[in-house]
Amino acid sequence: MVNAKGELAGLITMRDIDRVQQYPLAARDQRGRLRAGAAVGVGDYERIDALIAADVDVIVVDTAHGHSQNVIDTVKTIKSKYDIDVIAGNIATAEAADDLIAAGANAVKVGIGPGAICTTRVISGVGVPQVSAIINCARAAVKHNIPVIADGGVRQSGDITKAIAAGASSVMIGSLFAGLKESPGQLVIFKGRQFKEYRGMGSLGAMVKGSAERYGQKSSTEKDKLVPEGVEGRVPYRGTLDDFIYQLVGGLRAGMGY
């Protein structure tokens, strides 16, 4: 490709064209790269600086309790220092949505304990039914034209329909994708069936690897010093992502037709 002056402006190969035609709905930036987001904890400014330098597209301030002063302050700091979109969560109330949006959040993430292998509601006694939480937050977010991301509670394609109908703009999926070929879990054979290993962010294994701060706990490699809010397990192997996404989208399309 050349510009009006005949100067080289870019290089496009047939492979690039094939990729665009094969994946027309892929989210890409102005340079044709797939968009990428990354999660950070509260006050983790060294990691934020590194992510910005790596051209990340969105920062997610990700904690189990998003309606806290530390999260609000972190969102304010990022927005004042960088020109980048920030997602903040997790929350479950309209008041939380209002406060995070006022701090500068470009989207809010909703979900306290609905995950398939999350035990927050049992361990801490805290949680809100997911559809109710989405409705609560969406009523506040819609006033500011801010999207709501429903995080957790998606067991079937019909749950996506419910989340969207309740006011969410998108959903985050964990357990359904955990059984796919492309997921990082180890493929195992159990009683003649294929499974993939899966662990929650609040599981002991994940906390030891660094997710403890998300739950307001200090990082530690000593398991007896941590209080898990999730478990580890196995999920049935479901095949490839491409085929599975087709089924999920089909279910959502059917739901929207009723």
Tab-separated table of C-alpha atoms in Angstrom:
chain	number	residue	atom	x	y	z
A	1	MET	CA	0.000	0.000	0.000
A	2	VAL	CA	1.212	3.519	-0.844
A	3	ASN	CA	-0.145	6.926	0.077
A	4	ALA	CA	-0.992	9.822	-2.248
A	5	LYS	CA	2.694	10.749	-2.443
A	6	GLY	CA	3.672	7.293	-3.601
A	7	GLU	CA	5.322	6.496	-0.269
A	8	LEU	CA	5.110	3.060	1.320
A	9	ALA	CA	2.354	3.159	3.935
A	10	GLY	CA	1.876	-0.516	4.714
A	11	LEU	CA	2.118	-4.102	3.570
A	12	ILE	CA	-0.873	-6.396	3.143
A	13	THR	CA	-0.510	-10.018	2.098
A	14	MET	CA	-3.079	-12.475	0.799
A	15	ARG	CA	-2.899	-14.180	4.168
A	16	ASP	CA	-4.056	-10.956	5.848
A	17	ILE	CA	-7.032	-10.715	3.496
A	18	ASP	CA	-7.952	-14.365	4.092
A	19	ARG	CA	-7.838	-13.818	7.851
A	20	VAL	CA	-10.153	-10.808	7.673
A	21	GLN	CA	-12.613	-12.715	5.486
A	22	GLN	CA	-12.501	-15.776	7.731
A	23	TYR	CA	-13.006	-13.781	10.961
A	24	PRO	CA	-14.998	-10.674	9.950
A	25	LEU	CA	-16.258	-10.044	13.494
A	26	ALA	CA	-12.839	-10.119	15.164
A	27	ALA	CA	-12.181	-7.061	17.342
A	28	ARG	CA	-9.106	-5.371	15.895
A	29	ASP	CA	-7.363	-2.049	16.457
A	30	GLN	CA	-6.406	0.485	13.791
A	31	ARG	CA	-3.244	-1.492	13.063
A	32	GLY	CA	-5.162	-4.710	12.449
A	33	ARG	CA	-4.078	-6.341	15.702
A	34	LEU	CA	-6.509	-8.274	17.857
A	35	ARG	CA	-7.593	-6.154	20.805
A	36	ALA	CA	-6.390	-7.266	24.216
A	37	GLY	CA	-7.319	-6.367	27.773
A	38	ALA	CA	-5.573	-7.183	31.033
A	39	ALA	CA	-6.573	-7.286	34.687
A	40	VAL	CA	-4.799	-5.473	37.506
A	41	GLY	CA	-5.242	-5.323	41.244
A	42	VAL	CA	-5.747	-2.163	43.270
A	43	GLY	CA	-2.710	0.100	43.308
A	44	ASP	CA	-0.678	-2.166	41.014
A	45	TYR	CA	0.737	0.786	39.082
A	46	GLU	CA	3.962	-0.934	38.043
A	47	ARG	CA	1.946	-3.565	36.182
A	48	ILE	CA	-0.315	-0.895	34.718
A	49	ASP	CA	2.693	1.018	33.359
A	50	ALA	CA	4.031	-2.165	31.758
A	51	LEU	CA	0.663	-2.975	30.176
A	52	ILE	CA	0.298	0.517	28.748
A	53	ALA	CA	3.796	0.240	27.275
A	54	ALA	CA	2.733	-3.047	25.657
A	55	ASP	CA	-0.229	-1.299	23.941
A	56	VAL	CA	-2.993	-2.978	25.913
A	57	ASP	CA	-6.448	-1.786	24.785
A	58	VAL	CA	-8.290	-1.833	28.104
A	59	ILE	CA	-7.390	-2.148	31.785
A	60	VAL	CA	-9.658	-4.157	34.096
A	61	VAL	CA	-9.461	-3.228	37.773
A	62	ASP	CA	-10.544	-6.648	38.965
A	63	THR	CA	-11.419	-7.433	42.580
A	64	ALA	CA	-14.007	-9.581	44.313
A	65	HIS	CA	-15.417	-6.442	46.012
A	66	GLY	CA	-15.369	-3.622	43.481
A	67	HIS	CA	-17.318	-1.115	45.566
A	68	SER	CA	-14.375	-0.126	47.743
A	69	GLN	CA	-12.359	3.061	48.117
A	70	ASN	CA	-9.189	1.363	46.901
A	71	VAL	CA	-10.849	0.403	43.613
A	72	ILE	CA	-12.357	3.865	43.170
A	73	ASP	CA	-8.971	5.509	43.805
A	74	THR	CA	-7.216	3.153	41.375
A	75	VAL	CA	-9.732	3.926	38.627
A	76	LYS	CA	-9.326	7.665	39.214
A	77	THR	CA	-5.536	7.415	39.059
A	78	ILE	CA	-5.501	5.402	35.831
A	79	LYS	CA	-7.965	7.740	34.120
A	80	SER	CA	-6.025	10.833	35.186
A	81	LYS	CA	-2.695	9.427	34.006
A	82	TYR	CA	-3.568	7.537	30.816
A	83	ASP	CA	-5.936	7.846	27.875
A	84	ILE	CA	-7.296	4.316	28.078
A	85	ASP	CA	-10.610	2.620	28.779
A	86	VAL	CA	-11.042	1.132	32.254
A	87	ILE	CA	-13.429	-1.611	33.343
A	88	ALA	CA	-14.050	-1.871	37.096
A	89	GLY	CA	-15.679	-4.534	39.264
A	90	ASN	CA	-17.033	-6.732	40.530
A	91	ILE	CA	-20.184	-5.122	41.881
A	92	ALA	CA	-23.863	-5.904	42.420
A	93	THR	CA	-25.635	-2.647	43.336
A	94	ALA	CA	-26.712	0.571	41.639
A	95	GLU	CA	-24.772	2.595	44.216
A	96	ALA	CA	-21.586	0.758	43.298
A	97	ALA	CA	-22.170	1.402	39.605
A	98	ASP	CA	-22.763	5.110	40.250
A	99	ASP	CA	-19.562	5.460	42.282
A	100	LEU	CA	-17.333	3.613	39.800
A	101	ILE	CA	-18.774	5.519	36.848
A	102	ALA	CA	-18.223	8.799	38.707
A	103	ALA	CA	-14.602	7.725	39.214
A	104	GLY	CA	-14.204	7.357	35.450
A	105	ALA	CA	-14.982	3.704	34.691
A	106	ASN	CA	-15.891	3.120	31.045
A	107	ALA	CA	-17.702	-0.125	31.922
A	108	VAL	CA	-18.647	-1.987	35.087
A	109	LYS	CA	-18.385	-5.704	35.734
A	110	VAL	CA	-21.246	-7.309	37.655
A	111	GLY	CA	-21.203	-10.523	39.658
A	112	ILE	CA	-20.676	-11.406	43.325
A	113	GLY	CA	-20.437	-15.163	43.687
A	114	PRO	CA	-22.368	-16.529	40.665
A	115	GLY	CA	-19.435	-18.430	39.150
A	116	ALA	CA	-19.773	-22.176	38.615
A	117	ILE	CA	-16.951	-22.996	41.027
A	118	CYS	CA	-17.058	-19.834	43.123
A	119	THR	CA	-17.821	-20.324	46.826
A	120	THR	CA	-17.840	-16.659	47.898
A	121	ARG	CA	-21.508	-16.770	48.897
A	122	VAL	CA	-20.953	-19.835	51.062
A	123	ILE	CA	-17.641	-18.797	52.621
A	124	SER	CA	-18.341	-15.100	53.189
A	125	GLY	CA	-22.137	-15.008	53.217
A	126	VAL	CA	-22.082	-12.235	50.611
A	127	GLY	CA	-23.735	-12.276	47.194
A	128	VAL	CA	-26.644	-11.158	45.038
A	129	PRO	CA	-28.572	-13.329	42.547
A	130	GLN	CA	-27.017	-12.525	39.185
A	131	VAL	CA	-30.088	-11.355	37.274
A	132	SER	CA	-31.044	-9.057	40.161
A	133	ALA	CA	-27.498	-7.694	40.299
A	134	ILE	CA	-27.511	-6.989	36.553
A	135	ILE	CA	-30.851	-5.174	36.773
A	136	ASN	CA	-29.634	-3.107	39.743
A	137	CYS	CA	-26.435	-2.009	38.030
A	138	ALA	CA	-27.953	-1.543	34.574
A	139	ARG	CA	-30.525	0.918	35.906
A	140	ALA	CA	-27.678	3.128	37.096
A	141	ALA	CA	-25.325	2.552	34.163
A	142	VAL	CA	-27.880	3.286	31.439
A	143	LYS	CA	-28.211	6.864	32.724
A	144	HIS	CA	-24.556	7.432	31.825
A	145	ASN	CA	-24.532	5.295	28.660
A	146	ILE	CA	-22.030	2.949	30.335
A	147	PRO	CA	-22.091	-0.771	29.436
A	148	VAL	CA	-22.604	-3.530	31.991
A	149	ILE	CA	-20.608	-6.751	31.741
A	150	ALA	CA	-22.285	-9.762	33.361
A	151	ASP	CA	-19.505	-11.844	34.913
A	152	GLY	CA	-20.469	-15.374	35.939
A	153	GLY	CA	-23.563	-17.516	36.184
A	154	VAL	CA	-23.629	-18.586	32.530
A	155	ARG	CA	-24.313	-22.328	32.524
A	156	GLN	CA	-26.217	-22.534	29.218
A	157	SER	CA	-26.837	-20.287	26.218
A	158	GLY	CA	-30.173	-19.308	27.748
A	159	ASP	CA	-28.334	-17.603	30.600
A	160	ILE	CA	-26.740	-15.246	28.074
A	161	THR	CA	-30.220	-14.323	26.856
A	162	LYS	CA	-31.339	-13.600	30.430
A	163	ALA	CA	-28.278	-11.447	31.116
A	164	ILE	CA	-28.759	-9.379	27.960
A	165	ALA	CA	-32.488	-9.018	28.651
A	166	ALA	CA	-31.718	-7.850	32.195
A	167	GLY	CA	-29.546	-5.031	30.878
A	168	ALA	CA	-26.069	-6.427	30.265
A	169	SER	CA	-24.196	-5.442	27.116
A	170	SER	CA	-21.978	-8.532	27.208
A	171	VAL	CA	-21.158	-11.562	29.337
A	172	MET	CA	-17.987	-13.119	30.680
A	173	ILE	CA	-17.800	-16.897	30.488
A	174	GLY	CA	-15.500	-19.215	32.399
A	175	SER	CA	-16.718	-22.758	33.030
A	176	LEU	CA	-18.348	-23.225	29.607
A	177	PHE	CA	-15.094	-22.317	27.859
A	178	ALA	CA	-12.915	-24.260	30.302
A	179	GLY	CA	-13.754	-27.552	28.603
A	180	LEU	CA	-12.706	-26.438	25.133
A	181	LYS	CA	-9.632	-27.552	23.228
A	182	GLU	CA	-8.181	-24.024	23.253
A	183	SER	CA	-8.441	-23.550	27.043
A	184	PRO	CA	-5.246	-23.873	29.121
A	185	GLY	CA	-6.474	-26.667	31.405
A	186	GLN	CA	-4.829	-30.067	31.250
A	187	LEU	CA	-6.795	-32.703	29.309
A	188	VAL	CA	-7.398	-35.779	31.494
A	189	ILE	CA	-9.170	-39.121	31.105
A	190	PHE	CA	-11.494	-40.106	33.965
A	191	LYS	CA	-13.585	-43.279	33.827
A	192	GLY	CA	-13.224	-43.422	30.081
A	193	ARG	CA	-14.345	-39.831	29.466
A	194	GLN	CA	-12.348	-36.737	28.537
A	195	PHE	CA	-12.238	-33.793	30.919
A	196	LYS	CA	-10.233	-30.618	31.295
A	197	GLU	CA	-8.965	-29.357	34.621
A	198	TYR	CA	-10.505	-26.095	35.781
A	199	ARG	CA	-9.976	-23.887	38.800
A	200	GLY	CA	-11.696	-20.739	39.998
A	201	MET	CA	-9.890	-17.462	40.637
A	202	GLY	CA	-10.658	-17.916	44.316
A	203	SER	CA	-9.434	-21.511	44.514
A	204	LEU	CA	-6.475	-22.363	46.711
A	205	GLY	CA	-4.345	-23.272	43.707
A	206	ALA	CA	-5.029	-19.953	41.979
A	207	MET	CA	-4.475	-17.964	45.165
A	208	VAL	CA	-1.055	-19.516	45.674
A	209	LYS	CA	-0.217	-18.491	42.093
A	210	GLY	CA	-1.122	-14.859	42.763
A	211	SER	CA	-4.888	-14.238	42.810
A	212	ALA	CA	-5.158	-13.791	46.599
A	213	GLU	CA	-5.083	-9.994	46.400
A	214	ARG	CA	-8.270	-10.068	44.321
A	215	TYR	CA	-10.027	-11.323	47.450
A	216	GLY	CA	-8.439	-8.843	49.839
A	217	GLN	CA	-5.841	-11.304	51.110
A	218	LYS	CA	-2.073	-11.035	51.175
A	219	SER	CA	-0.147	-13.127	48.659
A	220	SER	CA	1.328	-16.258	50.205
A	221	THR	CA	2.756	-19.562	49.072
A	222	GLU	CA	1.589	-21.149	52.342
A	223	LYS	CA	-1.816	-22.681	51.717
A	224	ASP	CA	-2.843	-22.617	55.382
A	225	LYS	CA	-2.501	-18.806	55.355
A	226	LEU	CA	-5.178	-18.391	52.674
A	227	VAL	CA	-8.984	-18.616	52.816
A	228	PRO	CA	-10.211	-19.850	49.410
A	229	GLU	CA	-13.458	-18.596	47.863
A	230	GLY	CA	-13.473	-21.097	45.018
A	231	VAL	CA	-12.677	-24.700	44.177
A	232	GLU	CA	-10.803	-26.745	41.601
A	233	GLY	CA	-12.353	-29.458	39.495
A	234	ARG	CA	-12.917	-30.983	36.073
A	235	VAL	CA	-15.329	-30.055	33.299
A	236	PRO	CA	-16.375	-32.257	30.362
A	237	TYR	CA	-14.358	-31.786	27.197
A	238	ARG	CA	-16.526	-29.843	24.710
A	239	GLY	CA	-14.476	-29.759	21.506
A	240	THR	CA	-13.318	-26.645	19.681
A	241	LEU	CA	-14.175	-23.036	20.433
A	242	ASP	CA	-15.461	-22.277	16.938
A	243	ASP	CA	-18.156	-24.954	17.026
A	244	PHE	CA	-19.166	-24.173	20.601
A	245	ILE	CA	-19.498	-20.430	20.001
A	246	TYR	CA	-21.794	-21.206	17.070
A	247	GLN	CA	-24.127	-23.063	19.449
A	248	LEU	CA	-24.073	-20.260	22.035
A	249	VAL	CA	-24.855	-17.609	19.433
A	250	GLY	CA	-27.629	-19.794	18.053
A	251	GLY	CA	-29.163	-20.099	21.508
A	252	LEU	CA	-28.983	-16.340	22.053
A	253	ARG	CA	-30.543	-15.702	18.657
A	254	ALA	CA	-33.369	-18.115	19.465
A	255	GLY	CA	-33.951	-16.472	22.835
A	256	MET	CA	-34.207	-13.034	21.286
A	257	GLY	CA	-36.842	-14.370	18.911
A	258	TYR	CA	-39.331	-15.136	21.684
